[in-house]
Each structure stands twice: as C-alpha cells, then as structure tokens.
Amino acid sequence: MLGRTSAVALVGLTGHVVDVESHLAPSLPAFTLVGLPDASLAEARDRVRAAVTSSGLAWPNRRITVNLSPATLPKTGSSFDLAVAITTLAGAGLVDAASVAGWVHLGELGLDGRLRPVRGVLPAVAAAVAAGRPRVVVPRGNAAEAELVPGARVRAADSLAQVAAHHGADVEVPEVEAVPDVLAALADRDEPDLVDVLGQQEARFGLEVAAAGHHHLLMVGPPGAGKTMLAARLPGLLPDLDEDDAVEVTAVHSVAGTFDPGRGLVRRPPYEDPHHTATPASIVGGGSGMPRPGAASRAHRGVLFLDEAPEFTSAVLQTLRQPLEQGELVLHRSAGTARYPARFQLVLAANPCPCGHAVGKGLACTCRPEQRRRYFGKLSGPLLDRVDLQLEVPAARSLDAPGEATAVVARRVRAARAAQRARWAGTSWRCNGDVPGRELQARLGADRRLVADLDRAVDRGTLSLRGADRVLRVAWTVADLAGRDAPGRPDVAQALLLRTRGHGA
C-alpha cells in the first residue's frame, strides 16, 4: 500500500520539490524515514505518530517506510511533518490517495495534532508554483506569507485533522486555537528623521551621497558626535524596493525567521546593526547542518551598520570582503552549500582611538601610539579600499542648527537614482556604486584633465587603483545630485575629499 504527496526542501533560498512516498507492508510494526534527513527531520517519526493518534485517527500497525526523493538532496527542518503524516494516512487508506498526491504539504506538527508555522514558506511555495504544483497546504500562521506568491492556491489549516478531513478522512475535526507565528520577530520600526541631527553638514552630505549612489561609508569621530544617529537615518533616504527586490528580501527574512507576513512583502530597505561581540557565523550566516542567513544577508538591499567597527574581531571584518565584491555569500558546510544574496550598503563607525579623545590636538587622549595603531589595524587596507566614502565627524556643538528633514533629502536621492537607472539601462548595474571603473572612465572620454588629481594621488601612493575607481564612482554621484549629466573636475575633487578625509585614507 503506497501513498504519495509533495513537500519542499530549501537549500539557501532555492526550493526543491520533494516527493514524499510512504510504503506500508504487512510485517512487524516499524517506522523508517529515509532520504537523507537531518536530526530534526528524523524526529518527525515520533511527532507524526503522536499527532495522528491525538487527531482521532488510527495509527497503522504495519511496517512503514517513508522515502524523501531525491534521496541525494539534504532535507532539513520540521516542515516535512505534515507531508510525512498525510502520506502515511494515504498509504493506510484513511484518506483519498489521489487527493493527497495533488497537493504540496508544508508544516510542523505538535503532539496534539496542531499545525505550527515554519520558516521559509515564501520561497518554498514559490518553488512549488514554479514546478507546476500550485496547490499548497500550510499552517494558518503561514497562510498570509504563502498567499504573497502569485499563482499559489493556498489552503490554511489549524490541525492534522482538518487536513485529513479535506482529503476525505472520516474524522471529527475539533476546534483548536491556531498557533501564532512566533518566528516573525521584526517589530514595527519608525524610521528616524535627519532633522534630529544637529549640524554635521559635511557628514550629512556624505550620507546623502552614499544613499544616492549605493556607496559604502566610514565615519570617524569622537563619542557623541552623531555617527550612530546618522547611520540609523540612512535607510530612510533610500527608495522603496521594487517588486523583484521585495520578493528576494522577503524570502531571505522568511528563511531567517524574521518576517512578519501581516505586513506583506518587505518594501523598505532593511537595517541591521549587530553588536560588536557578534561572531562570523552570525554576520555571514551559519549554524549546524544547512547554514542560515546572517546579518549580512538580512541586510540585503539595505544597510549593514557596524558601530565601533574596530571592536569587531578581524575574522568578522574580513568575511565581509566577499559580499562587498560579489553581492552574495556562498556558505559551504558538510550538509551542503547555500547561497544567500548580500548586496548591502556597509556603514562603519569608529572612534579616532580607543579612548575616543584623539581629536584636535588630542590633549585629552590617554592612548599610547601603539594602542592607536592596533585599534585601527583591525580595519585592514583591503577592507577600507572597498569603502567609497571615509569621513571625519567632528564633535557636535549645542549651537548647531538642525538640517533638512529626511523627506527633503530623500527626494534628491530618488532623482539621482532615476538618473542612474536611465544611464545604466540595459546593463546589470543600477547605481554608480556598482559600476566598474573602466566603464566610468570610458564615459568620461579621453580628457585626462578631469582625473589629474586622481592620477597624482595614485602616483604619490595615497590612493590605490581600486580607490581611484571608487572616487570616480562618487564623482558621478555628486554630479547626479547636482543634476549634471557627467562629472566635472570640481566633482572629482569633492569626491576625492570625501574619500580621503577619514582615518582609513
């Protein structure tokens, strides 16, 4: 006696439809689960047996073998519980086998038969629809998320008994309280306004340039200068995500368990600000078995802010070099390889020294020279070479007046982004911060006078060739904010100033 249905296995953000087959043989009672399950999936045997009996259904007293095909694909997590249970009931003849075979089943089972929400429903349902299997049963706590997928025919259920009754089982369906989606951890976040920042006109302009051109940013200044306030206001300057980006970002947060389906797709750029004690795995992703996305991937199409950046371990800082260049993270583990997008804007904030008082003449600083070198030595040259803007943020003064509000600056950012989209239409680039230096050089033409200052900085050794390319990117963004079609020599000079003012220059 054989039952069949489908589930979805996630490897990173990629979903693979899995055929779940259950074979019941008249032999000594046993329950075997095969097909490369991980430990949490292997435990489904006990959860399924308890859930079936708690739902008022008879557990088949036979030898049960459940196969997850393809057997070479690693399967992780508890989202296979419902599929294993329903295909076992189909093999026992307790539900309509033909009806079960036409649906994809996702969900974790409680011992009382209730369905619990699981992670990654959005990419899982999208994979099922793409594979031509649009009919999906999910826990009620995941229904809003699953319904975001175009073309999906979603059936929400509170318990195994409800699903069995839908497939023709003769079972009483008790009223149960739906299990809330406790995995949705994002809280409402009111975006702070730039008007709260007093003074700091140069740093505000640097923040505007960073937002307009998708440039990475380093801010160096004493404690209380407003570095953290400025970084927290960068997402408010960024435009809303387009449809494709919103789906991709939402899928990342769904897999990470930080997505609230009640708000629909993630339309605003995310903001991640991990503590300086964070480990490399928490930043780039990891965990036992198949790796989960870390803060860098959760910040995809948004902002990753590292406050007190030199306090992070060197291992954490060096792991950021791959996503800064490639826009994705490839995580290799024994259970498989996962790819997560990680095209974020990196914002680093640092004090000028460990005590934070090495400003001006530095008379109040108590740090020894070797302490200062060791402190900034964490920010390696290869990492800083990838940071387009490097600014000094002086101490704030009580007499400083507030500047423009976020809404005013955001309008200029949107106009600059629109100019860049038009310029790079037909290419894979969206913003100046993504464009290779050779293309920017070609757009400038043959007049080397425009980049004479860059040539001199490279010859003196104060700027690398990669750094020169990044200055050129910033120059194009400065021109876009001013409404010019191409940068002039003053734009290049201003971009060079924005690049070489910080400690990392």
Short mmCIF file of C-alpha atoms in Angstrom, two decimals:
data_model
loop_
_atom_site.label_atom_id
_atom_site.label_comp_id
_atom_site.label_asym_id
_atom_site.label_seq_id
_atom_site.Cartn_x
_atom_site.Cartn_y
_atom_site.Cartn_z
CA MET A 1 0.00 0.00 0.00
CA LEU A 2 1.57 3.24 -1.20
CA GLY A 3 0.84 6.91 -0.55
CA ARG A 4 2.39 9.91 -2.28
CA THR A 5 2.46 13.67 -1.77
CA SER A 6 4.95 16.53 -2.10
CA ALA A 7 6.93 18.88 0.12
CA VAL A 8 9.73 21.39 -0.49
CA ALA A 9 13.36 21.31 0.66
CA LEU A 10 15.21 24.64 0.86
CA VAL A 11 18.93 24.90 0.11
CA GLY A 12 19.68 28.53 0.84
CA LEU A 13 16.88 30.41 -0.92
CA THR A 14 16.48 27.75 -3.60
CA GLY A 15 13.49 25.44 -3.17
CA HIS A 16 13.41 21.87 -4.48
CA VAL A 17 10.15 19.95 -4.68
CA VAL A 18 10.50 16.65 -2.82
CA ASP A 19 8.32 13.59 -3.46
CA VAL A 20 7.25 12.03 -0.16
CA GLU A 21 6.35 8.36 -0.54
CA SER A 22 5.01 6.07 2.16
CA HIS A 23 5.03 2.28 1.82
CA LEU A 24 3.06 0.12 4.27
CA ALA A 25 3.88 -3.59 4.46
CA PRO A 26 2.15 -6.33 6.50
CA SER A 27 5.06 -7.04 8.80
CA LEU A 28 6.23 -6.26 12.30
CA PRO A 29 5.36 -2.65 13.21
CA ALA A 30 8.16 -0.19 12.47
CA PHE A 31 8.61 3.33 11.14
CA THR A 32 11.63 4.10 8.94
CA LEU A 33 12.40 7.50 7.41
CA VAL A 34 14.94 7.55 4.55
CA GLY A 35 16.14 10.12 2.03
CA LEU A 36 18.98 11.97 3.77
CA PRO A 37 17.02 13.60 6.64
CA ASP A 38 18.79 15.67 9.29
CA ALA A 39 18.30 15.09 13.03
CA SER A 40 15.25 17.35 13.39
CA LEU A 41 13.58 15.68 10.42
CA ALA A 42 14.40 12.20 11.71
CA GLU A 43 12.50 13.11 14.88
CA ALA A 44 9.38 13.52 12.73
CA ARG A 45 8.64 9.83 13.29
CA ASP A 46 7.70 10.46 16.91
CA ARG A 47 5.87 13.72 16.26
CA VAL A 48 3.84 12.20 13.42
CA ARG A 49 2.80 9.12 15.41
CA ALA A 50 1.64 11.22 18.37
CA ALA A 51 -0.15 13.75 16.15
CA VAL A 52 -2.06 11.05 14.26
CA THR A 53 -3.34 9.35 17.37
CA SER A 54 -4.17 12.69 19.05
CA SER A 55 -6.27 13.62 15.99
CA GLY A 56 -8.57 10.61 16.47
CA LEU A 57 -7.08 8.62 13.59
CA ALA A 58 -5.90 5.03 13.83
CA TRP A 59 -2.16 4.54 13.57
CA PRO A 60 -1.48 1.74 11.03
CA ASN A 61 0.02 -1.26 12.80
CA ARG A 62 2.41 -2.13 9.96
CA ARG A 63 5.95 -1.64 8.76
CA ILE A 64 6.05 1.91 7.42
CA THR A 65 8.83 3.19 5.19
CA VAL A 66 8.76 6.86 4.20
CA ASN A 67 11.10 7.95 1.41
CA LEU A 68 12.03 11.55 0.59
CA SER A 69 13.06 11.74 -3.05
CA PRO A 70 15.51 12.72 -4.49
CA ALA A 71 17.46 10.86 -1.85
CA THR A 72 20.72 12.71 -2.65
CA LEU A 73 19.28 16.10 -1.66
CA PRO A 74 19.78 17.04 2.02
CA LYS A 75 16.49 17.66 3.86
CA THR A 76 16.40 19.76 6.99
CA GLY A 77 13.86 21.06 9.45
CA SER A 78 10.41 20.15 10.63
CA SER A 79 8.41 21.43 7.65
CA PHE A 80 8.12 17.84 6.31
CA ASP A 81 6.00 16.66 9.28
CA LEU A 82 2.64 17.25 7.61
CA ALA A 83 3.68 15.59 4.35
CA VAL A 84 5.02 12.52 6.19
CA ALA A 85 1.81 12.21 8.23
CA ILE A 86 -0.63 12.69 5.37
CA THR A 87 1.18 10.30 3.01
CA THR A 88 1.25 7.65 5.75
CA LEU A 89 -2.53 8.03 6.17
CA ALA A 90 -2.91 7.79 2.38
CA GLY A 91 -0.92 4.54 2.33
CA ALA A 92 -3.16 3.17 5.08
CA GLY A 93 -6.28 4.05 3.09
CA LEU A 94 -7.55 6.52 5.70
CA VAL A 95 -7.54 9.44 3.25
CA ASP A 96 -8.01 9.70 -0.51
CA ALA A 97 -4.60 8.92 -2.04
CA ALA A 98 -5.43 10.72 -5.31
CA SER A 99 -6.41 13.89 -3.46
CA VAL A 100 -3.25 13.81 -1.32
CA ALA A 101 -1.00 13.39 -4.38
CA GLY A 102 -2.30 16.63 -5.92
CA TRP A 103 -1.19 18.90 -3.06
CA VAL A 104 2.07 20.12 -1.56
CA HIS A 105 2.04 19.89 2.23
CA LEU A 106 4.16 22.11 4.49
CA GLY A 107 4.05 22.38 8.26
CA GLU A 108 5.32 21.19 11.62
CA LEU A 109 3.10 19.01 13.79
CA GLY A 110 2.58 19.35 17.51
CA LEU A 111 1.98 16.26 19.61
CA ASP A 112 -1.68 17.31 19.93
CA GLY A 113 -2.08 17.37 16.13
CA ARG A 114 -1.98 21.13 15.73
CA LEU A 115 -0.03 22.66 12.84
CA ARG A 116 2.79 25.01 13.73
CA PRO A 117 4.28 27.67 11.41
CA VAL A 118 7.67 27.01 9.81
CA ARG A 119 10.42 29.12 8.27
CA GLY A 120 10.93 29.70 4.58
CA VAL A 121 7.32 29.31 3.40
CA LEU A 122 7.58 32.11 0.82
CA PRO A 123 10.50 30.62 -1.19
CA ALA A 124 9.10 27.11 -0.65
CA VAL A 125 5.69 28.00 -2.10
CA ALA A 126 7.35 29.92 -4.93
CA ALA A 127 9.38 26.82 -5.81
CA ALA A 128 6.24 24.66 -5.76
CA VAL A 129 4.38 27.05 -8.07
CA ALA A 130 7.38 27.23 -10.42
CA ALA A 131 7.42 23.41 -10.55
CA GLY A 132 3.76 23.36 -11.64
CA ARG A 133 2.32 22.39 -8.25
CA PRO A 134 0.37 25.47 -7.15
CA ARG A 135 -1.93 23.75 -4.60
CA VAL A 136 -0.29 24.07 -1.19
CA VAL A 137 -1.45 23.29 2.35
CA VAL A 138 0.26 25.40 5.01
CA PRO A 139 -0.29 26.17 8.72
CA ARG A 140 -2.66 29.07 9.28
CA GLY A 141 0.19 31.10 10.76
CA ASN A 142 1.98 30.93 7.37
CA ALA A 143 -1.06 31.50 5.17
CA ALA A 144 -0.58 35.26 4.70
CA GLU A 145 3.04 34.68 3.69
CA ALA A 146 2.17 31.88 1.27
CA GLU A 147 -0.55 33.97 -0.39
CA LEU A 148 2.07 36.54 -1.39
CA VAL A 149 3.22 34.13 -4.12
CA PRO A 150 1.39 34.83 -7.41
CA GLY A 151 -0.45 31.78 -8.74
CA ALA A 152 -0.43 29.85 -5.47
CA ARG A 153 -3.66 28.14 -4.36
CA VAL A 154 -3.22 28.16 -0.61
CA ARG A 155 -5.25 26.16 1.88
CA ALA A 156 -4.66 27.13 5.50
CA ALA A 157 -5.16 24.55 8.24
CA ASP A 158 -5.02 24.57 12.03
CA SER A 159 -4.58 20.83 12.61
CA LEU A 160 -3.80 17.49 11.02
CA ALA A 161 -7.45 16.50 11.48
CA GLN A 162 -8.54 19.41 9.25
CA VAL A 163 -6.11 18.37 6.51
CA ALA A 164 -7.19 14.72 6.76
CA ALA A 165 -10.87 15.70 6.56
CA HIS A 166 -10.12 17.81 3.48
CA HIS A 167 -8.70 14.67 1.85
CA GLY A 168 -11.75 12.56 2.69
CA ALA A 169 -10.97 11.10 6.12
CA ASP A 170 -13.87 10.17 8.35
CA VAL A 171 -12.67 12.09 11.39
CA GLU A 172 -14.14 14.59 13.77
CA VAL A 173 -12.44 17.95 13.40
CA PRO A 174 -12.16 19.62 16.79
CA GLU A 175 -11.95 23.36 17.10
CA VAL A 176 -8.41 24.28 18.05
CA GLU A 177 -6.72 27.59 18.61
CA ALA A 178 -4.40 28.47 15.75
CA VAL A 179 -0.71 28.56 16.67
CA PRO A 180 0.63 32.10 16.11
CA ASP A 181 3.70 32.62 14.00
CA VAL A 182 6.18 33.22 16.80
CA LEU A 183 9.03 33.18 14.29
CA ALA A 184 8.07 36.63 12.98
CA ALA A 185 10.47 38.68 15.06
CA LEU A 186 10.50 42.02 13.26
CA ALA A 187 8.99 44.81 15.29
CA ASP A 188 7.46 47.94 13.84
CA ARG A 189 10.30 50.33 13.19
CA ASP A 190 9.62 54.02 12.84
CA GLU A 191 12.32 55.39 10.60
CA PRO A 192 14.14 58.22 12.40
CA ASP A 193 14.39 61.62 10.74
CA LEU A 194 17.52 63.52 9.71
CA VAL A 195 16.08 66.69 11.22
CA ASP A 196 17.05 65.27 14.62
CA VAL A 197 20.75 65.59 13.73
CA LEU A 198 22.16 68.99 14.68
CA GLY A 199 24.78 70.46 12.41
CA GLN A 200 27.21 67.98 10.78
CA GLN A 201 26.61 69.41 7.32
CA GLU A 202 29.57 67.64 5.73
CA ALA A 203 28.62 64.28 7.26
CA ARG A 204 25.00 64.79 6.18
CA PHE A 205 26.16 65.44 2.63
CA GLY A 206 28.31 62.31 2.75
CA LEU A 207 25.28 60.34 3.90
CA GLU A 208 23.23 61.76 1.02
CA VAL A 209 25.94 60.81 -1.50
CA ALA A 210 26.11 57.30 -0.01
CA ALA A 211 22.34 56.89 -0.35
CA ALA A 212 22.21 58.26 -3.89
CA GLY A 213 24.98 56.10 -5.32
CA HIS A 214 24.87 52.99 -3.10
CA HIS A 215 28.32 53.74 -1.69
CA HIS A 216 29.86 52.21 1.42
CA LEU A 217 30.69 54.65 4.20
CA LEU A 218 33.16 55.01 7.11
CA MET A 219 32.61 57.70 9.76
CA VAL A 220 35.36 58.51 12.26
CA GLY A 221 34.69 60.84 15.17
CA PRO A 222 34.61 61.21 18.95
CA PRO A 223 31.84 59.68 21.09
CA GLY A 224 28.61 61.65 20.89
CA ALA A 225 29.37 63.22 17.52
CA GLY A 226 26.25 61.65 15.97
CA LYS A 227 27.74 58.78 13.94
CA THR A 228 25.13 56.25 15.10
CA MET A 229 22.30 58.76 14.57
CA LEU A 230 23.44 59.38 11.01
CA ALA A 231 23.76 55.69 10.19
CA ALA A 232 20.29 54.92 11.56
CA ARG A 233 18.84 57.54 9.22
CA LEU A 234 20.40 56.18 6.04
CA PRO A 235 17.59 53.63 5.32
CA GLY A 236 15.05 56.47 5.39
CA LEU A 237 16.87 58.14 2.48
CA LEU A 238 16.73 55.02 0.31
CA PRO A 239 13.84 54.49 -2.12
CA ASP A 240 11.34 51.66 -1.69
CA LEU A 241 12.34 48.26 -3.03
CA ASP A 242 10.99 47.31 -6.44
CA GLU A 243 8.90 44.16 -6.84
CA ASP A 244 11.75 41.76 -7.58
CA ASP A 245 13.91 43.06 -4.75
CA ALA A 246 10.97 42.99 -2.34
CA VAL A 247 10.33 39.32 -3.10
CA GLU A 248 14.03 38.44 -2.73
CA VAL A 249 14.43 40.35 0.55
CA THR A 250 11.21 38.86 1.91
CA ALA A 251 12.43 35.36 1.03
CA VAL A 252 15.67 35.94 2.96
CA HIS A 253 13.77 37.11 6.03
CA SER A 254 11.34 34.21 5.70
CA VAL A 255 14.20 31.69 5.80
CA ALA A 256 15.80 33.61 8.67
CA GLY A 257 12.53 33.59 10.61
CA THR A 258 12.34 37.40 10.89
CA PHE A 259 9.44 38.04 8.51
CA ASP A 260 6.00 39.19 9.62
CA PRO A 261 3.52 38.16 6.88
CA GLY A 262 0.92 40.52 8.30
CA ARG A 263 2.82 43.42 6.74
CA GLY A 264 3.08 41.83 3.30
CA LEU A 265 6.27 41.96 1.26
CA VAL A 266 9.24 43.80 2.76
CA ARG A 267 9.09 47.07 0.83
CA ARG A 268 11.53 49.18 2.82
CA PRO A 269 15.31 48.61 2.81
CA PRO A 270 16.24 46.56 5.90
CA TYR A 271 18.64 47.80 8.57
CA GLU A 272 20.91 45.51 10.57
CA ASP A 273 23.14 46.75 13.38
CA PRO A 274 24.80 43.75 15.09
CA HIS A 275 26.70 44.18 18.35
CA HIS A 276 30.49 44.21 18.18
CA THR A 277 30.62 40.86 20.02
CA ALA A 278 28.96 39.15 17.03
CA THR A 279 30.64 36.05 15.63
CA PRO A 280 31.48 35.47 11.95
CA ALA A 281 28.63 32.94 11.67
CA SER A 282 26.10 35.46 13.00
CA ILE A 283 27.23 38.03 10.42
CA VAL A 284 27.64 35.95 7.26
CA GLY A 285 25.41 33.01 8.24
CA GLY A 286 25.98 29.54 9.57
CA GLY A 287 24.71 27.05 12.10
CA SER A 288 24.67 23.29 12.26
CA GLY A 289 23.52 21.46 9.17
CA MET A 290 22.34 23.72 6.36
CA PRO A 291 23.52 27.29 7.16
CA ARG A 292 21.01 30.04 7.91
CA PRO A 293 21.35 33.62 6.61
CA GLY A 294 23.26 36.02 8.84
CA ALA A 295 23.05 39.77 9.36
CA ALA A 296 24.81 40.48 6.05
CA SER A 297 22.09 38.64 4.09
CA ARG A 298 19.28 40.04 6.21
CA ALA A 299 20.62 43.48 5.24
CA HIS A 300 20.34 42.63 1.52
CA ARG A 301 19.25 45.73 -0.43
CA GLY A 302 19.50 47.68 2.81
CA VAL A 303 22.11 48.82 5.33
CA LEU A 304 24.56 46.84 7.47
CA PHE A 305 25.87 49.11 10.22
CA LEU A 306 28.90 48.14 12.30
CA ASP A 307 29.14 50.54 15.22
CA GLU A 308 32.54 50.66 16.92
CA ALA A 309 33.88 48.77 13.90
CA PRO A 310 37.44 48.29 15.27
CA GLU A 311 35.93 46.43 18.23
CA PHE A 312 34.71 43.67 15.90
CA THR A 313 37.08 40.74 15.53
CA SER A 314 39.32 40.66 12.47
CA ALA A 315 37.63 37.41 11.38
CA VAL A 316 34.25 39.17 11.22
CA LEU A 317 35.58 42.14 9.27
CA GLN A 318 37.46 40.01 6.75
CA THR A 319 34.41 37.86 6.00
CA LEU A 320 32.72 40.96 4.58
CA ARG A 321 35.15 41.26 1.69
CA GLN A 322 33.40 38.61 -0.44
CA PRO A 323 29.88 40.08 -0.25
CA LEU A 324 31.22 43.61 -0.77
CA GLU A 325 32.71 42.50 -4.10
CA GLN A 326 30.23 39.86 -5.27
CA GLY A 327 26.94 40.78 -3.62
CA GLU A 328 26.32 37.28 -2.31
CA LEU A 329 27.57 34.80 0.26
CA VAL A 330 28.40 31.21 -0.56
CA LEU A 331 28.43 29.11 2.62
CA HIS A 332 29.95 25.63 2.46
CA ARG A 333 29.02 23.14 5.16
CA SER A 334 29.08 19.37 5.44
CA ALA A 335 25.31 19.26 4.83
CA GLY A 336 25.59 21.23 1.59
CA THR A 337 26.27 24.62 0.04
CA ALA A 338 23.89 27.53 0.47
CA ARG A 339 23.89 30.79 -1.47
CA TYR A 340 22.35 33.91 0.03
CA PRO A 341 22.22 37.36 -1.55
CA ALA A 342 24.12 40.03 0.39
CA ARG A 343 24.18 43.25 -1.64
CA PHE A 344 24.06 45.73 1.21
CA GLN A 345 25.46 49.15 1.98
CA LEU A 346 28.17 48.86 4.60
CA VAL A 347 28.38 51.69 7.14
CA LEU A 348 31.28 51.65 9.59
CA ALA A 349 31.61 53.94 12.61
CA ALA A 350 34.75 54.28 14.68
CA ASN A 351 36.30 56.47 17.34
CA PRO A 352 39.63 58.11 16.48
CA CYS A 353 41.33 55.99 19.17
CA PRO A 354 40.34 53.52 21.92
CA CYS A 355 39.52 56.31 24.40
CA GLY A 356 37.84 58.40 21.72
CA HIS A 357 39.53 61.71 22.52
CA ALA A 358 42.26 61.92 19.85
CA VAL A 359 40.60 64.90 18.16
CA GLY A 360 42.06 68.30 17.50
CA LYS A 361 45.38 68.48 19.34
CA GLY A 362 44.46 65.29 21.19
CA LEU A 363 45.40 66.72 24.58
CA ALA A 364 42.70 64.70 26.36
CA CYS A 365 43.75 61.40 24.74
CA THR A 366 45.29 58.83 27.08
CA CYS A 367 46.14 56.23 24.43
CA ARG A 368 49.66 55.22 23.55
CA PRO A 369 50.71 55.34 19.88
CA GLU A 370 50.81 51.54 19.61
CA GLN A 371 47.28 51.34 21.01
CA ARG A 372 46.03 53.67 18.30
CA ARG A 373 47.79 51.66 15.58
CA ARG A 374 46.44 48.39 16.93
CA TYR A 375 42.95 49.86 17.22
CA PHE A 376 42.71 50.93 13.59
CA GLY A 377 44.76 47.98 12.41
CA LYS A 378 41.57 45.92 12.66
CA LEU A 379 40.26 47.90 9.68
CA SER A 380 42.61 46.41 7.11
CA GLY A 381 43.66 48.14 3.93
CA PRO A 382 41.81 45.69 1.63
CA LEU A 383 38.59 46.29 3.56
CA LEU A 384 38.90 50.08 3.62
CA ASP A 385 39.80 50.06 -0.06
CA ARG A 386 36.26 48.86 -0.69
CA VAL A 387 34.70 51.71 1.30
CA ASP A 388 33.94 54.60 -1.04
CA LEU A 389 33.38 57.40 1.49
CA GLN A 390 35.62 57.96 4.52
CA LEU A 391 34.58 60.93 6.61
CA GLU A 392 35.60 62.66 9.81
CA VAL A 393 32.64 63.59 12.01
CA PRO A 394 33.63 66.35 14.44
CA ALA A 395 32.15 66.77 17.90
CA ALA A 396 28.66 68.23 17.86
CA ARG A 397 28.01 71.72 19.20
CA SER A 398 24.92 72.85 21.07
CA LEU A 399 24.63 75.92 18.83
CA ASP A 400 24.36 73.85 15.65
CA ALA A 401 21.03 74.21 13.88
CA PRO A 402 19.07 71.22 12.59
CA GLY A 403 19.38 70.49 8.90
CA GLU A 404 16.93 69.31 6.28
CA ALA A 405 14.37 66.60 7.03
CA THR A 406 14.67 63.08 5.65
CA ALA A 407 11.80 63.62 3.18
CA VAL A 408 13.58 66.58 1.55
CA VAL A 409 16.89 64.74 1.15
CA ALA A 410 15.14 61.55 0.01
CA ARG A 411 13.59 63.42 -2.93
CA ARG A 412 17.04 64.39 -4.19
CA VAL A 413 18.24 60.82 -3.68
CA ARG A 414 15.32 59.46 -5.74
CA ALA A 415 16.07 61.91 -8.56
CA ALA A 416 19.74 60.90 -8.59
CA ARG A 417 18.81 57.22 -8.58
CA ALA A 418 16.43 57.81 -11.51
CA ALA A 419 19.26 59.43 -13.48
CA GLN A 420 21.49 56.43 -12.78
CA ARG A 421 18.80 53.95 -13.84
CA ALA A 422 18.43 55.79 -17.11
CA ARG A 423 22.21 55.93 -17.62
CA TRP A 424 22.78 52.24 -16.95
CA ALA A 425 19.59 50.95 -18.59
CA GLY A 426 20.22 47.70 -20.44
CA THR A 427 23.06 46.66 -18.13
CA SER A 428 23.14 44.71 -14.89
CA TRP A 429 24.10 47.86 -12.94
CA ARG A 430 21.63 50.07 -11.11
CA CYS A 431 23.70 52.59 -9.18
CA ASN A 432 27.08 54.24 -9.64
CA GLY A 433 28.43 52.23 -6.72
CA ASP A 434 28.00 49.02 -8.74
CA VAL A 435 29.70 50.14 -11.97
CA PRO A 436 33.28 49.03 -12.83
CA GLY A 437 35.89 51.74 -13.08
CA ARG A 438 36.69 51.03 -16.73
CA GLU A 439 33.10 51.85 -17.73
CA LEU A 440 33.17 55.08 -15.76
CA GLN A 441 36.48 56.05 -17.38
CA ALA A 442 35.04 55.35 -20.82
CA ARG A 443 32.06 57.61 -20.15
CA LEU A 444 34.39 60.48 -19.21
CA GLY A 445 36.11 60.48 -22.58
CA ALA A 446 39.75 60.99 -23.43
CA ASP A 447 40.30 64.24 -21.48
CA ARG A 448 42.69 63.21 -18.68
CA ARG A 449 42.48 66.64 -17.05
CA LEU A 450 39.29 65.52 -15.33
CA VAL A 451 41.17 62.88 -13.37
CA ALA A 452 44.50 64.69 -12.96
CA ASP A 453 44.02 64.87 -9.18
CA LEU A 454 43.39 61.12 -9.07
CA ASP A 455 46.49 60.40 -11.12
CA ARG A 456 48.62 62.44 -8.75
CA ALA A 457 47.15 60.69 -5.68
CA VAL A 458 47.89 57.28 -7.24
CA ASP A 459 51.43 58.33 -8.13
CA ARG A 460 52.04 59.52 -4.56
CA GLY A 461 50.73 56.21 -3.19
CA THR A 462 47.95 57.82 -1.15
CA LEU A 463 45.31 56.17 -3.32
CA SER A 464 45.21 52.69 -4.86
CA LEU A 465 43.88 51.97 -8.32
CA ARG A 466 40.77 50.44 -6.75
CA GLY A 467 40.44 53.55 -4.60
CA ALA A 468 40.70 55.74 -7.70
CA ASP A 469 37.86 53.82 -9.31
CA ARG A 470 35.74 54.33 -6.21
CA VAL A 471 36.46 58.07 -6.16
CA LEU A 472 35.27 58.19 -9.74
CA ARG A 473 32.04 56.43 -8.76
CA VAL A 474 31.44 59.02 -6.06
CA ALA A 475 32.16 61.84 -8.54
CA TRP A 476 29.40 60.59 -10.82
CA THR A 477 27.00 60.52 -7.86
CA VAL A 478 27.94 64.06 -6.81
CA ALA A 479 27.17 65.16 -10.37
CA ASP A 480 23.84 63.31 -10.34
CA LEU A 481 22.79 65.05 -7.12
CA ALA A 482 23.62 68.39 -8.75
CA GLY A 483 21.61 67.49 -11.86
CA ARG A 484 24.61 67.32 -14.20
CA ASP A 485 24.94 64.72 -16.96
CA ALA A 486 28.60 63.98 -16.20
CA PRO A 487 31.10 64.96 -13.52
CA GLY A 488 33.49 67.86 -13.94
CA ARG A 489 36.82 68.41 -12.28
CA PRO A 490 35.20 70.04 -9.18
CA ASP A 491 33.04 66.91 -8.73
CA VAL A 492 36.13 64.69 -8.88
CA ALA A 493 37.91 66.93 -6.37
CA GLN A 494 34.95 66.80 -4.00
CA ALA A 495 34.73 63.02 -4.34
CA LEU A 496 38.46 62.77 -3.55
CA LEU A 497 37.89 64.90 -0.46
CA LEU A 498 35.05 62.62 0.66
CA ARG A 499 37.30 59.61 0.15
CA THR A 500 40.46 60.77 1.91
CA ARG A 501 39.23 62.66 4.94
CA GLY A 502 38.83 59.63 7.23
CA HIS A 503 41.45 57.83 9.24
CA GLY A 504 41.49 54.94 6.80
CA ALA A 505 42.74 57.05 3.89
#
